[in-house]
XYZ file of C-alpha atoms in Angstrom:
773
model
C -47.965 1.600 15.920
C -46.511 4.288 18.442
C -43.265 4.985 19.241
C -43.375 3.076 22.212
C -44.704 -0.045 20.504
C -42.176 0.004 17.998
C -39.335 -0.055 20.557
C -41.094 -2.608 22.778
C -41.504 -5.005 19.421
C -38.080 -4.222 18.502
C -36.639 -4.853 21.743
C -38.360 -8.159 22.083
C -37.346 -9.194 18.192
C -33.876 -8.525 19.036
C -33.846 -10.649 22.328
C -36.197 -13.631 21.587
C -35.267 -14.214 18.063
C -31.467 -14.810 19.104
C -33.362 -17.054 21.913
C -35.436 -18.719 19.675
C -32.642 -19.693 16.909
C -30.244 -20.819 19.796
C -33.097 -23.146 21.155
C -33.824 -24.373 17.453
C -30.132 -24.880 16.743
C -29.271 -26.618 20.277
C -32.259 -29.493 19.401
C -31.123 -29.706 15.907
C -27.730 -30.138 16.607
C -28.352 -32.400 19.309
C -30.687 -34.287 17.357
C -28.209 -34.670 14.438
C -25.373 -35.313 16.717
C -27.505 -38.280 18.097
C -29.292 -39.616 15.008
C -25.291 -39.495 13.360
C -23.938 -41.408 16.270
C -26.745 -43.869 16.244
C -26.571 -44.697 12.475
C -23.075 -45.212 13.107
C -23.248 -47.823 15.762
C -25.745 -50.114 13.791
C -23.562 -49.692 10.883
C -20.770 -50.996 12.738
C -23.202 -53.719 14.502
C -24.407 -54.992 11.299
C -20.943 -55.376 10.036
C -20.218 -57.116 12.999
C -23.074 -59.499 12.534
C -22.188 -60.031 9.177
C -18.656 -60.995 10.168
C -20.204 -63.549 12.867
C -22.764 -64.974 10.667
C -20.305 -65.816 7.875
C -17.664 -66.977 10.197
C -20.444 -69.657 11.724
C -21.141 -70.324 7.923
C -17.627 -71.254 7.222
C -17.082 -73.390 10.462
C -19.724 -75.599 9.142
C -19.129 -75.546 5.736
C -15.559 -76.752 6.686
C -17.470 -79.402 9.350
C -19.624 -80.574 6.129
C -16.468 -80.986 4.292
C -14.758 -82.895 6.855
C -17.444 -85.238 7.157
C -18.183 -85.763 3.239
C -14.067 -86.668 2.827
C -13.803 -89.132 5.497
C -14.385 -92.868 4.495
C -17.016 -93.368 7.086
C -19.035 -90.215 7.151
C -21.404 -91.475 9.975
C -18.108 -92.112 12.365
C -16.963 -88.452 11.052
C -20.106 -86.798 11.735
C -20.304 -88.396 15.425
C -16.980 -86.761 16.247
C -17.580 -83.651 14.894
C -20.568 -82.994 16.569
C -19.190 -84.288 19.847
C -16.279 -81.822 19.373
C -19.014 -78.993 19.097
C -18.279 -77.851 15.469
C -21.695 -78.670 14.507
C -24.922 -79.086 16.564
C -26.105 -81.812 13.903
C -24.842 -83.378 10.662
C -27.465 -84.802 8.117
C -26.398 -87.021 5.402
C -28.789 -87.637 2.271
C -28.547 -89.538 -0.880
C -29.457 -88.733 -4.652
C -33.192 -88.867 -4.142
C -33.359 -86.621 -0.608
C -33.480 -89.795 1.594
C -31.870 -89.313 4.709
C -29.217 -91.909 5.244
C -27.764 -90.424 8.711
C -28.951 -87.752 11.123
C -27.098 -87.134 14.184
C -28.761 -87.454 17.550
C -30.840 -84.671 18.712
C -31.052 -82.788 15.183
C -33.466 -79.885 15.162
C -36.343 -80.259 12.820
C -35.746 -79.516 8.904
C -35.830 -77.950 6.739
C -32.749 -75.440 7.960
C -31.898 -72.397 7.154
C -29.145 -72.454 4.284
C -25.829 -70.466 4.767
C -25.690 -69.507 1.276
C -29.258 -67.934 1.691
C -30.349 -69.410 -1.678
C -32.164 -72.343 -0.404
C -35.705 -72.961 0.541
C -36.896 -70.290 3.003
C -39.729 -71.588 5.300
C -42.087 -69.493 6.462
C -41.803 -70.527 10.380
C -39.220 -69.662 12.843
C -35.742 -70.167 12.329
C -34.440 -73.186 13.627
C -30.838 -73.782 12.555
C -27.930 -72.436 10.347
C -26.644 -74.888 7.989
C -24.343 -75.300 5.212
C -24.381 -78.241 2.516
C -21.734 -79.995 0.350
C -21.782 -82.730 -1.971
C -21.123 -86.136 -0.985
C -19.208 -87.906 -3.874
C -17.320 -91.370 -4.014
C -13.995 -91.977 -5.370
C -14.584 -91.898 -8.852
C -16.566 -88.518 -8.614
C -20.142 -90.154 -8.815
C -22.580 -88.124 -6.738
C -24.222 -89.943 -3.683
C -25.730 -87.113 -1.617
C -25.454 -84.205 0.533
C -23.910 -83.548 4.076
C -25.558 -80.473 5.728
C -23.693 -79.454 8.678
C -26.144 -77.108 11.133
C -25.838 -75.348 13.985
C -28.897 -74.026 16.347
C -30.502 -70.990 16.422
C -31.761 -70.144 19.782
C -32.019 -67.367 22.141
C -28.308 -68.371 23.261
C -27.251 -67.480 19.570
C -29.000 -64.265 19.648
C -27.654 -63.582 22.956
C -24.266 -63.896 21.680
C -24.892 -62.038 18.694
C -26.367 -58.534 21.150
C -23.290 -59.226 23.516
C -20.741 -58.836 20.421
C -22.599 -56.079 18.613
C -23.125 -54.066 21.855
C -27.035 -53.662 20.163
C -30.288 -55.185 20.852
C -30.665 -58.015 18.679
C -34.145 -59.613 17.500
C -34.544 -62.498 15.212
C -38.183 -62.439 13.091
C -39.697 -65.573 12.226
C -39.038 -65.841 8.652
C -38.737 -63.637 5.442
C -41.385 -61.101 5.201
C -42.786 -62.171 8.873
C -42.571 -59.548 11.977
C -42.884 -62.409 14.734
C -40.233 -62.434 16.891
C -38.427 -65.492 17.627
C -35.912 -64.884 19.513
C -35.288 -60.943 20.771
C -33.025 -59.515 23.567
C -35.332 -56.414 23.767
C -37.369 -55.650 26.710
C -40.786 -55.841 26.695
C -41.963 -51.904 26.799
C -39.967 -51.086 23.737
C -40.418 -54.328 21.472
C -43.503 -53.406 19.834
C -42.280 -50.296 18.619
C -39.144 -51.766 17.414
C -41.001 -54.433 15.528
C -43.269 -51.622 14.071
C -40.160 -49.233 13.145
C -38.810 -52.049 11.105
C -41.702 -53.220 9.455
C -42.154 -49.876 8.217
C -39.177 -50.229 6.030
C -38.436 -52.757 3.518
C -34.402 -52.250 3.349
C -31.833 -51.508 5.664
C -32.260 -47.986 6.252
C -31.786 -46.353 9.620
C -35.691 -45.250 11.152
C -36.340 -44.238 14.550
C -39.219 -45.317 17.086
C -41.473 -42.977 18.561
C -39.791 -43.476 21.851
C -36.583 -42.264 20.628
C -34.915 -45.530 19.611
C -33.106 -46.185 16.466
C -34.030 -49.517 14.453
C -32.033 -50.862 11.401
C -33.697 -54.707 9.560
C -30.499 -56.167 7.751
C -31.370 -59.717 6.202
C -31.969 -61.965 5.000
C -29.491 -61.428 1.962
C -26.439 -63.123 0.422
C -23.940 -64.290 2.831
C -26.528 -63.402 5.622
C -29.674 -65.612 5.689
C -30.893 -64.667 9.136
C -33.872 -61.727 8.995
C -32.836 -59.796 12.437
C -33.645 -56.029 13.605
C -30.938 -54.154 15.365
C -31.718 -51.397 17.770
C -29.808 -48.755 20.415
C -31.483 -46.313 22.258
C -31.001 -42.491 21.822
C -28.341 -40.822 23.520
C -29.802 -37.462 23.854
C -30.606 -36.395 27.255
C -33.625 -37.092 28.952
C -36.110 -33.771 29.094
C -34.108 -31.851 26.452
C -37.232 -30.062 24.444
C -39.081 -29.165 27.818
C -35.992 -27.432 29.263
C -34.939 -25.478 25.786
C -39.406 -24.899 26.014
C -39.133 -23.446 29.603
C -35.782 -21.460 28.872
C -37.572 -19.992 25.862
C -41.070 -18.957 27.589
C -38.986 -17.789 30.576
C -36.517 -15.504 28.288
C -40.167 -14.072 26.462
C -41.465 -13.470 30.125
C -38.280 -11.281 31.144
C -38.084 -9.515 27.643
C -41.561 -8.643 27.601
C -41.436 -7.043 31.138
C -37.950 -5.364 30.436
C -39.309 -3.936 26.883
C -42.223 -2.183 28.076
C -40.549 -0.875 31.257
C -37.689 0.796 28.651
C -40.247 1.778 26.047
C -41.889 3.668 29.000
C -38.758 5.522 30.287
C -37.566 6.144 26.975
C -40.633 7.313 25.010
C -42.020 9.975 27.763
C -39.093 12.511 27.365
C -39.604 12.069 23.908
C -43.218 12.481 23.750
C -42.640 15.994 26.188
C -40.126 16.790 23.676
C -42.262 16.600 20.566
C -45.081 18.613 22.110
C -42.529 21.524 22.749
C -41.008 21.080 19.040
C -44.503 21.471 18.081
C -44.963 24.775 20.129
C -41.766 26.169 18.742
C -42.639 25.253 15.353
C -45.755 27.767 15.642
C -43.540 30.553 17.108
C -43.410 29.824 20.569
C -39.920 30.340 22.135
C -40.847 30.115 25.317
C -41.528 26.659 25.123
C -39.470 24.370 27.985
C -38.916 20.796 27.913
C -38.367 19.057 31.844
C -34.832 17.585 32.508
C -35.711 14.123 34.219
C -32.435 12.654 33.999
C -28.738 13.089 33.202
C -28.341 10.471 30.130
C -28.587 11.254 26.619
C -32.305 12.304 26.611
C -31.868 14.178 29.695
C -29.077 16.438 27.812
C -31.268 16.515 24.872
C -34.006 18.018 27.017
C -31.348 20.555 28.322
C -30.030 21.249 24.684
C -33.374 22.020 23.662
C -33.974 24.512 26.065
C -30.604 26.093 25.843
C -31.629 26.176 22.215
C -34.638 27.919 22.474
C -33.445 30.551 24.941
C -30.381 31.228 22.446
C -32.923 30.895 19.111
C -34.388 33.846 20.433
C -31.700 36.353 20.330
C -30.383 34.938 17.393
C -33.267 35.903 15.197
C -32.710 38.912 15.561
C -29.118 39.538 14.746
C -29.456 37.142 11.991
C -31.532 39.413 10.170
C -29.141 42.080 9.988
C -26.334 39.938 9.841
C -27.020 39.101 6.208
C -26.711 42.476 5.018
C -23.564 42.950 6.678
C -21.990 39.544 5.233
C -20.939 41.258 2.037
C -19.014 44.196 3.393
C -17.275 41.420 5.392
C -16.342 39.367 2.777
C -14.920 42.344 1.126
C -12.488 42.777 4.189
C -11.693 39.284 4.204
C -10.778 39.179 0.671
C -8.528 41.746 1.120
C -6.854 39.942 3.730
C -6.653 36.725 1.876
C -4.913 38.120 -0.987
C -1.905 39.320 1.186
C -1.413 35.901 2.479
C 0.823 33.259 0.401
C -0.116 30.011 1.807
C -1.902 28.663 -0.616
C -3.755 25.921 1.420
C -4.503 27.650 4.339
C -6.012 30.391 2.124
C -8.479 27.906 0.053
C -9.610 26.524 3.625
C -10.581 29.990 5.055
C -12.485 30.678 1.841
C -14.179 27.326 1.630
C -15.058 27.624 5.616
C -16.467 31.060 4.889
C -18.382 30.029 2.127
C -19.991 26.896 3.939
C -20.764 29.493 6.882
C -22.205 32.091 4.645
C -24.535 29.796 2.654
C -25.434 27.367 5.422
C -23.915 24.417 3.447
C -22.936 21.153 4.859
C -20.415 20.493 2.723
C -17.831 21.657 -0.278
C -14.444 21.743 -1.932
C -12.269 23.950 -3.526
C -10.772 22.369 -7.102
C -7.948 23.522 -9.142
C -7.029 22.735 -12.268
C -4.039 20.415 -12.271
C -1.952 19.727 -15.860
C -3.667 17.106 -18.444
C -7.023 18.917 -17.702
C -8.398 17.270 -14.531
C -10.116 19.190 -11.225
C -8.205 18.146 -8.127
C -9.744 19.136 -4.196
C -7.556 21.176 -2.884
C -9.261 21.287 0.397
C -12.863 19.724 1.165
C -14.894 19.533 4.104
C -17.792 17.171 4.973
C -17.568 14.578 1.769
C -16.629 11.651 4.176
C -19.539 9.251 3.733
C -20.721 10.677 0.408
C -19.190 8.596 -1.975
C -21.303 6.195 -3.611
C -18.524 3.838 -4.714
C -15.869 2.008 -2.342
C -15.727 2.113 1.314
C -17.365 5.135 2.925
C -15.093 5.092 5.969
C -12.052 5.517 3.399
C -11.230 8.787 2.501
C -11.146 9.906 -1.322
C -9.635 12.404 -3.248
C -12.349 14.346 -5.617
C -10.957 14.561 -8.876
C -13.024 15.255 -11.771
C -11.790 15.637 -15.616
C -12.543 18.958 -16.741
C -16.021 18.579 -19.093
C -17.287 15.778 -16.765
C -19.834 15.914 -14.166
C -20.985 18.970 -12.833
C -18.092 20.810 -11.917
C -16.044 19.655 -14.901
C -19.063 21.155 -16.928
C -18.477 24.708 -14.708
C -14.886 24.674 -15.336
C -15.382 23.766 -19.090
C -18.095 26.304 -19.838
C -17.089 29.283 -17.122
C -20.758 29.322 -16.235
C -22.106 28.580 -12.512
C -24.514 25.943 -11.733
C -27.002 25.068 -9.280
C -29.890 22.485 -8.767
C -31.032 19.674 -6.968
C -29.506 16.134 -7.698
C -31.179 12.491 -7.573
C -29.195 9.572 -6.160
C -29.456 7.814 -9.248
C -28.005 10.773 -11.094
C -24.814 11.526 -9.585
C -22.059 11.654 -11.713
C -18.690 9.345 -11.326
C -16.120 10.418 -9.117
C -18.454 13.048 -7.712
C -19.927 12.856 -4.003
C -23.458 12.107 -3.414
C -25.784 15.003 -2.555
C -29.813 16.544 -2.643
C -28.440 20.008 -3.667
C -25.306 21.443 -4.961
C -24.050 25.082 -6.345
C -20.379 25.297 -8.416
C -19.040 28.435 -9.085
C -15.792 28.946 -11.328
C -13.140 31.543 -10.702
C -10.057 32.335 -13.191
C -7.210 34.877 -13.136
C -7.937 38.343 -12.241
C -9.006 40.236 -15.276
C -9.032 37.321 -17.684
C -12.779 35.928 -17.938
C -13.090 32.657 -19.035
C -13.405 32.031 -22.631
C -15.680 29.460 -23.843
C -14.910 25.931 -24.648
C -13.995 25.444 -28.710
C -12.534 29.121 -28.876
C -9.049 29.509 -29.699
C -8.342 31.089 -26.018
C -9.535 27.260 -24.982
C -6.543 24.649 -24.525
C -6.851 21.178 -26.077
C -8.460 19.762 -22.872
C -11.512 21.752 -23.267
C -10.610 24.176 -20.533
C -10.609 27.813 -20.564
C -7.512 29.206 -20.931
C -7.826 31.735 -17.842
C -9.715 29.394 -15.733
C -7.924 28.212 -12.297
C -10.834 25.863 -10.793
C -14.491 25.784 -8.986
C -15.498 26.038 -5.646
C -18.430 23.903 -5.215
C -20.970 23.421 -2.265
C -23.381 21.009 -1.540
C -26.448 20.211 0.590
C -27.623 23.342 2.318
C -29.230 22.803 5.381
C -32.736 22.599 5.664
C -32.625 20.558 2.512
C -33.716 24.008 0.432
C -32.105 24.401 -2.621
C -29.387 27.055 -3.005
C -31.003 30.529 -4.102
C -29.470 33.562 -6.044
C -28.362 35.132 -3.143
C -26.281 32.189 -2.319
C -24.789 32.173 -5.973
C -23.777 35.707 -5.353
C -21.936 35.274 -2.238
C -20.125 32.107 -3.793
C -19.015 34.240 -6.576
C -17.435 36.948 -4.412
C -15.453 34.093 -2.626
C -14.350 32.626 -6.194
C -12.945 36.010 -6.876
C -11.410 35.931 -3.788
C -10.014 32.139 -4.666
C -8.442 33.245 -7.864
C -6.939 36.212 -6.337
C -4.947 34.012 -4.036
C -4.039 31.609 -6.396
C -2.876 33.897 -8.796
C -0.636 35.956 -5.866
C 0.513 32.610 -4.381
C 1.931 31.573 -8.386
C 3.657 34.870 -8.780
C 5.206 34.811 -5.249
C 6.528 31.362 -5.938
C 7.833 32.385 -9.076
C 9.643 35.537 -8.018
C 10.875 33.304 -5.141
C 12.889 30.865 -7.689
C 14.031 33.421 -10.082
C 15.457 35.224 -6.831
C 17.358 32.013 -5.910
C 18.262 30.431 -9.057
C 20.546 30.893 -12.149
C 18.500 31.348 -15.128
C 21.176 30.326 -17.347
C 22.246 26.928 -15.492
C 19.098 26.335 -13.299
C 21.551 26.105 -10.141
C 21.165 27.933 -7.372
C 22.960 31.325 -6.862
C 25.516 32.906 -5.096
C 22.644 34.731 -2.571
C 21.261 31.094 -2.061
C 25.026 30.096 -1.279
C 25.618 32.340 1.459
C 22.639 31.005 3.071
C 23.352 27.404 2.424
C 26.387 27.337 3.519
C 25.805 29.371 6.871
C 23.229 26.332 7.480
C 25.086 23.311 6.957
C 27.832 24.842 8.598
C 25.503 24.971 11.890
C 23.932 21.304 11.018
C 27.378 19.708 11.006
C 28.097 21.567 14.056
C 25.341 20.388 15.934
C 25.550 16.805 14.963
C 29.513 16.282 15.014
C 29.688 15.767 11.347
C 31.768 16.983 8.406
C 31.225 19.117 5.381
C 32.934 19.147 2.335
C 33.255 22.555 0.083
C 34.312 22.052 -3.688
C 35.244 25.170 -5.542
C 34.759 24.657 -9.466
C 36.467 26.905 -11.851
C 36.455 25.808 -15.958
C 40.058 26.122 -17.499
C 40.309 28.855 -19.681
C 36.830 29.515 -20.276
C 37.708 33.042 -21.377
C 39.430 31.117 -24.513
C 36.360 29.555 -24.978
C 34.243 33.296 -25.364
C 36.640 34.464 -27.342
C 37.166 31.793 -30.025
C 33.398 30.543 -30.188
C 31.470 33.176 -28.812
C 29.192 33.877 -25.789
C 26.463 32.062 -27.016
C 28.967 29.102 -27.117
C 30.449 29.637 -23.491
C 26.807 30.026 -22.293
C 26.201 26.121 -23.967
C 29.079 25.042 -22.064
C 28.138 26.464 -18.858
C 24.747 24.941 -19.191
C 26.244 21.525 -20.202
C 28.618 21.525 -17.587
C 25.919 22.366 -14.838
C 23.835 19.314 -16.277
C 26.840 17.138 -15.876
C 27.565 18.361 -12.161
C 24.372 17.422 -11.302
C 24.455 14.111 -12.736
C 27.158 13.383 -10.402
C 26.432 14.272 -7.053
C 23.617 13.169 -4.284
C 20.298 14.275 -4.154
C 21.136 16.066 -0.698
C 24.208 17.602 -1.985
C 23.889 21.396 -3.303
C 25.247 22.837 -6.578
C 25.714 26.941 -6.769
C 26.657 29.138 -9.998
C 28.833 31.719 -8.009
C 29.596 33.625 -10.879
C 31.030 33.260 -14.493
C 32.641 30.007 -14.904
C 33.069 29.822 -11.002
C 30.906 27.025 -9.121
C 30.546 25.742 -5.609
C 29.333 22.507 -4.090
C 28.357 21.489 -0.503
C 28.407 17.720 0.332
C 27.098 17.386 3.868
C 28.322 14.354 5.709
C 31.099 14.098 3.492
C 35.024 13.831 4.398
C 38.330 15.021 2.361
C 38.373 11.498 0.739
C 34.847 11.636 -0.163
C 34.807 14.942 -1.586
C 38.461 13.936 -3.563
C 36.472 11.153 -5.108
C 33.472 13.398 -6.209
C 36.423 15.904 -7.675
C 37.688 13.196 -9.463
C 34.518 12.123 -10.963
C 33.776 15.635 -12.190
C 36.882 15.979 -13.912
C 36.669 12.372 -15.914
C 32.712 13.685 -16.418
C 33.876 16.866 -18.572
C 37.569 15.914 -19.452
C 36.304 12.673 -21.136
C 33.087 13.827 -22.991
C 33.957 17.129 -24.913
C 30.464 19.756 -25.302
C 29.121 20.032 -28.381
C 27.937 23.292 -29.377
C 25.365 24.111 -32.500
C 26.797 26.320 -35.248
C 30.394 24.749 -34.650
C 31.857 21.859 -36.620
C 33.716 20.135 -33.671
C 33.436 19.771 -29.686
C 34.657 22.302 -27.336
C 36.946 20.484 -25.365
C 37.251 22.148 -21.400
C 38.252 20.859 -18.017
C 38.150 21.947 -14.514
C 40.182 22.721 -11.603
C 38.594 21.893 -8.304
C 39.312 23.112 -4.626
C 38.310 21.315 -1.667
C 37.788 22.411 1.852
C 35.979 20.578 4.988
C 34.606 21.694 7.976
C 35.836 21.601 10.585
C 39.674 21.022 9.218
C 39.996 23.809 6.992
C 37.742 26.763 8.988
C 35.137 27.186 11.590
C 33.022 29.398 9.742
C 31.182 29.012 6.248
C 33.425 31.574 5.048
C 36.303 30.270 6.178
C 35.729 27.142 4.738
C 34.614 28.912 0.989
C 37.708 30.952 1.119
C 39.946 27.839 1.852
C 38.429 26.336 -0.848
C 39.161 29.160 -3.161
C 42.705 28.941 -2.051
C 42.888 25.171 -2.976
C 41.615 26.055 -6.043
C 44.203 28.351 -6.990
C 46.621 25.577 -5.979
C 45.085 23.639 -8.498
C 45.407 26.112 -11.104
C 48.742 26.727 -10.215
C 49.553 22.910 -10.554
C 48.648 22.904 -14.408
C 44.818 22.664 -13.900
C 42.435 19.897 -14.593
C 42.983 18.474 -11.190
C 41.986 18.780 -7.490
C 43.506 20.356 -4.450
C 42.581 19.754 -0.789
C 43.086 22.917 1.324
C 46.157 23.122 4.152
C 44.607 22.674 7.891
C 45.131 26.231 9.248
C 47.398 26.190 12.139
C 45.155 28.482 14.439
C 41.825 25.919 13.556
C 41.934 23.656 16.844
C 41.474 20.236 15.722
C 41.129 17.368 17.788
C 41.146 13.212 17.234
C 37.921 11.529 17.989
C 38.797 8.300 19.432
C 37.341 4.752 17.385
C 37.648 1.791 18.523
C 40.285 -0.707 17.045
C 38.477 -2.697 14.029
C 35.650 -0.017 13.462
C 35.445 0.754 9.794
C 32.576 3.399 10.485
C 30.690 4.910 13.493
C 27.485 3.155 14.303
C 25.513 4.987 11.913
C 27.616 4.772 8.867
C 28.228 8.696 8.470
C 32.062 10.010 8.692
C 32.967 12.497 11.879
C 34.407 15.472 12.395
C 38.454 15.028 12.864
C 40.898 12.528 11.999
C 39.724 9.366 9.835
C 40.738 5.798 11.338
C 40.615 3.254 9.119
C 40.836 -0.689 10.377
C 43.157 -3.198 8.917
C 43.400 -6.903 10.223
C 47.067 -8.019 10.778
C 47.993 -11.656 9.506
C 47.545 -13.025 12.818
C 43.819 -11.749 13.460
C 44.527 -8.792 15.155
C 42.852 -5.446 14.114
C 45.190 -2.269 13.908
C 44.206 1.642 13.452
C 46.017 3.793 11.275
C 44.921 7.201 9.622
C 43.042 6.695 5.866
C 45.282 6.583 3.202
C 45.214 9.797 0.951
C 42.921 11.659 3.069
C 45.943 14.346 4.637
C 45.023 15.773 8.128
C 47.400 18.854 7.507
C 48.916 19.289 4.211
C 50.191 21.639 1.924
C 48.320 23.202 -1.291
C 50.724 21.764 -3.259
C 50.860 17.781 -1.638
C 47.562 16.715 -2.636
C 47.325 14.225 -5.089
C 46.257 14.709 -8.785
C 44.529 11.176 -8.159
C 43.524 9.849 -4.592
C 45.900 7.102 -3.400
C 43.927 3.660 -3.255
C 41.441 4.434 -5.526
C 41.089 1.043 -6.931
C 41.338 -0.732 -3.482
C 38.412 -1.761 -1.165
C 39.789 1.293 1.428
C 38.506 3.641 -1.112
C 35.604 2.379 -1.386
C 34.799 2.263 1.942
C 35.215 5.656 2.000
C 32.780 6.689 -0.637
C 30.435 4.633 1.300
C 30.583 6.496 4.182
C 30.700 9.573 1.992
C 27.359 8.574 0.648
C 25.703 7.884 4.046
C 23.436 5.087 4.631
C 20.419 6.523 2.941
C 22.181 7.950 -0.134
C 23.139 6.323 -3.445
C 24.914 7.600 -6.122
C 22.401 8.761 -8.640
C 22.571 8.243 -12.344
C 22.813 10.297 -15.194
C 20.550 13.302 -14.765
C 20.094 12.849 -11.274
C 21.620 14.624 -7.970
C 20.586 17.878 -6.614
C 19.660 20.844 -8.844
C 18.017 24.091 -8.307
C 14.219 24.337 -7.346
C 11.646 26.672 -6.426
C 11.999 25.453 -2.380
C 14.863 27.053 -0.960
C 15.103 24.353 1.644
C 16.550 21.679 -0.286
C 17.096 21.298 -4.163
C 14.647 18.475 -6.160
C 15.717 15.668 -8.436
C 15.716 16.257 -12.105
C 15.163 20.233 -12.475
């Protein structure tokens, strides 16, 4: 079948399929709803008929009882008949002889209400209820029967009560009509449908009426047929059929026109493509429209024009590629942005080999290859949602790339869809090359140079490419090219790691792991600028271990190093993650507490003093622990200086004051007269600014008087300007709610006091310290 025929057939299926299904659904739904409603109406009518007949039988039974209990049965019978409670009364003796019959009584036998009496083959004339006639001694004298005529009026009343058409048959097993309310046009169809069922099931006539047959049965001795007309709209099927036919004609015309307009440019394009396949690059396609097909024709024409010039250029460009790669490698080796390096390497490798997708994977801790950068892998995962991005992670030794990393040998080939290893993307062709540290080729798996995970000791990762353009397998030239890129990747990864380690060592103290003095100068300048920009406070704490020279002289420098390292660990455990800790030199340390006022800094100083004082430091090779204490000097920007150097000098002066005060305490620096200070107005009753962070200037606490009015006064224990000796060794009100409020303000809205081992510490990333190092 041609493309035009397939498009026409597909359009017809798409259009006519829903139309036909919709028509069938509407027809079946309408029929089901109509049958359900009619069945429900007939069920209600049958229940009403039973109720009406039962009520009539109860009335007749009561009439017969009244006659049987009366001393003069004949007089009682005449009276009850005259009152209309029964159409006739019949009294018989024990032999069955009639002893009394009311005037105008219908001919017998009558249909008994209990349904157990003799059933006459002819039409039903009357419905009767019988009771025994006994004397005062209880001896049976005969029977009394009270009857009601079953005539057209009776059937009409039943039809009026039930709301359906009612037909009274001639007798049990007879289809002859005694009385009916059906019209002559539908009577035969109703009787035929009723005669086809032998139970009370609902059936349907050919003209759309629903029929149900009830009785005779216990409690309902009359053989009746009930019917209701269908509620379906007239001509529904004809209307649906006409709509389907009209939709089919329109669909055929539209499909033919659409297929013709669509396939004509494609036929022309296919002819031109055949010419190009045989080497005729002068083939052109006429552009007949501005739609997608028109743009496709224009793109084909542009492609053929440019392909001619590209063929000559590609012939020479491949020979020059390797020279360009050497220059590219030198450029990449001088860059320290690892992600950028790997992206450039991957893009260059994909462009050089004509691959559709690829990834660069590095070996992580635990022997797992993780993709650091990838391209074109979306939609290639055999499991999971194809629209949801996934990360290529493969254990070393598992799958294609895992085997390459484990053995150190490159692999290339073709892969069937059923052979895709777990965790790797789908592909038809692949090539994977390992790369290792420069000058250190990967050792075979199983040798002493291999680690526990089976990864060669010098292996860094794998460069993998998938699905070469044209569905051809990667060849040996691609493998050589990819080895060159892998070598550049190894040099770049090693250079970045060496650079990061050198940067970390240049900014951290090797003994304590804290930041060093070099990074202190940069950090205090940056934090002061931040505090000035946002109107925040910055507290600087200068710490010095008391009489540390005695520790070195008594226990030796090795013990002193142990004390310094343990002190640094305790400092990290008492500060927040945003705080910075430095070793200035020897036993001197500095803390920077952003967004912290003097009261918050005093709380930290007290906590640090208690952490050192209350737990002596154990030193190996000595019998007892080493007792040390710490003196702390506190200075706050901008109260004690307008620059980082001035604040640090003020903290040093406060440290000397703490030393002079007897050590193992802290002092707050004196506010310098030449430093301009300005009090920020705070609304009465406000405990803190809206963001919960301390502001530069005088702190204001809100207190509520007994009468309910709020008053503002300076925060207790936080001096605005005090001499070095006037600071308290313990903050005033440390146990009251005001101190807790200040501590909360020091921590800020997003910071929590870290537990032991938490807080700030040194790390390889200079801007912020990371927890747990």
